Amino acid sequence: MSLGLEQWIGETVELVYMDDSGVPRQEQVELLIIGARCVTAFSYERNDALMFRNESILGFIPVQRRNATLYH
């Protein structure tokens, strides 16, 4: 699976996924590990590490990138 998450390891994203009951959810997380079958991320809201099955991930929205340069 490749949603382009690999380049965001260690960064904060809004992860959009289907929970176990089939309801779409969105959660702000820091991506920790991108595996063959799941993604491990730290949830700021729950203050805990979570695992998401790749097939349940619908997409993501980048929140911030460390060492980013602000251009204006």
mmCIF file of C-alpha atoms in Angstrom:
data_model
loop_
_atom_site.group_PDB
_atom_site.id
_atom_site.type_symbol
_atom_site.label_atom_id
_atom_site.label_comp_id
_atom_site.label_asym_id
_atom_site.label_seq_id
_atom_site.Cartn_x
_atom_site.Cartn_y
_atom_site.Cartn_z
ATOM 1 C CA MET A 1 0.000 0.000 0.000
ATOM 2 C CA SER A 2 1.300 3.411 -0.838
ATOM 3 C CA LEU A 3 -0.636 6.522 0.036
ATOM 4 C CA GLY A 4 2.600 8.475 0.241
ATOM 5 C CA LEU A 5 2.707 8.134 4.025
ATOM 6 C CA GLU A 6 6.346 7.005 3.984
ATOM 7 C CA GLN A 7 7.634 10.546 3.486
ATOM 8 C CA TRP A 8 5.674 11.686 6.541
ATOM 9 C CA ILE A 9 7.186 9.327 9.144
ATOM 10 C CA GLY A 10 7.875 11.342 12.302
ATOM 11 C CA GLU A 11 5.484 14.085 11.208
ATOM 12 C CA THR A 12 1.964 15.025 12.245
ATOM 13 C CA VAL A 13 -0.961 14.246 9.943
ATOM 14 C CA GLU A 14 -4.748 14.039 10.177
ATOM 15 C CA LEU A 15 -5.355 10.374 9.375
ATOM 16 C CA VAL A 16 -8.731 9.575 7.809
ATOM 17 C CA TYR A 17 -9.773 5.957 8.355
ATOM 18 C CA MET A 18 -12.712 3.587 8.819
ATOM 19 C CA ASP A 19 -13.084 2.319 12.376
ATOM 20 C CA ASP A 20 -14.010 -1.290 13.196
ATOM 21 C CA SER A 21 -17.731 -0.519 12.910
ATOM 22 C CA GLY A 22 -17.315 1.022 9.432
ATOM 23 C CA VAL A 23 -17.644 4.642 10.522
ATOM 24 C CA PRO A 24 -15.223 7.142 8.935
ATOM 25 C CA ARG A 25 -13.012 8.848 11.524
ATOM 26 C CA GLN A 26 -10.272 11.460 11.508
ATOM 27 C CA GLU A 27 -7.517 11.648 14.098
ATOM 28 C CA GLN A 28 -4.376 13.768 14.486
ATOM 29 C CA VAL A 29 -1.405 11.428 14.818
ATOM 30 C CA GLU A 30 2.364 11.309 14.501
ATOM 31 C CA LEU A 31 3.356 8.553 12.084
ATOM 32 C CA LEU A 32 5.819 6.119 13.656
ATOM 33 C CA ILE A 33 6.025 2.966 11.494
ATOM 34 C CA ILE A 34 4.696 2.158 8.026
ATOM 35 C CA GLY A 35 4.471 -1.628 7.743
ATOM 36 C CA ALA A 36 3.353 -4.054 5.049
ATOM 37 C CA ARG A 37 -0.076 -4.524 6.659
ATOM 38 C CA CYS A 38 -0.471 -1.725 9.182
ATOM 39 C CA VAL A 39 0.553 1.767 10.194
ATOM 40 C CA THR A 40 1.614 2.554 13.758
ATOM 41 C CA ALA A 41 1.048 6.109 14.917
ATOM 42 C CA PHE A 42 0.938 8.099 18.138
ATOM 43 C CA SER A 43 -2.457 9.665 18.838
ATOM 44 C CA TYR A 44 -2.235 13.037 20.585
ATOM 45 C CA GLU A 45 -5.918 12.895 21.547
ATOM 46 C CA ARG A 46 -5.655 9.464 23.192
ATOM 47 C CA ASN A 47 -2.023 9.890 24.308
ATOM 48 C CA ASP A 48 -1.320 6.360 23.096
ATOM 49 C CA ALA A 49 0.171 4.454 20.170
ATOM 50 C CA LEU A 50 -2.401 3.044 17.740
ATOM 51 C CA MET A 51 -2.248 0.568 14.867
ATOM 52 C CA PHE A 52 -4.303 1.108 11.719
ATOM 53 C CA ARG A 53 -4.834 -1.637 9.131
ATOM 54 C CA ASN A 54 -3.715 -0.381 5.722
ATOM 55 C CA GLU A 55 -7.058 -1.260 4.145
ATOM 56 C CA SER A 56 -8.901 0.923 6.682
ATOM 57 C CA ILE A 57 -6.903 4.078 5.835
ATOM 58 C CA LEU A 58 -8.809 6.318 3.435
ATOM 59 C CA GLY A 59 -6.290 9.150 3.258
ATOM 60 C CA PHE A 60 -4.390 11.760 5.225
ATOM 61 C CA ILE A 61 -3.951 15.506 5.514
ATOM 62 C CA PRO A 62 -0.472 16.840 6.383
ATOM 63 C CA VAL A 63 -0.577 19.082 9.456
ATOM 64 C CA GLN A 64 3.007 20.191 9.874
ATOM 65 C CA ARG A 65 6.492 19.331 8.788
ATOM 66 C CA ARG A 66 9.493 19.887 11.025
ATOM 67 C CA ASN A 67 12.194 22.174 9.693
ATOM 68 C CA ALA A 68 9.749 23.602 7.175
ATOM 69 C CA THR A 69 10.598 26.946 5.672
ATOM 70 C CA LEU A 70 7.895 29.586 5.550
ATOM 71 C CA TYR A 71 7.882 31.438 2.247
ATOM 72 C CA HIS A 72 5.992 34.702 1.918
#
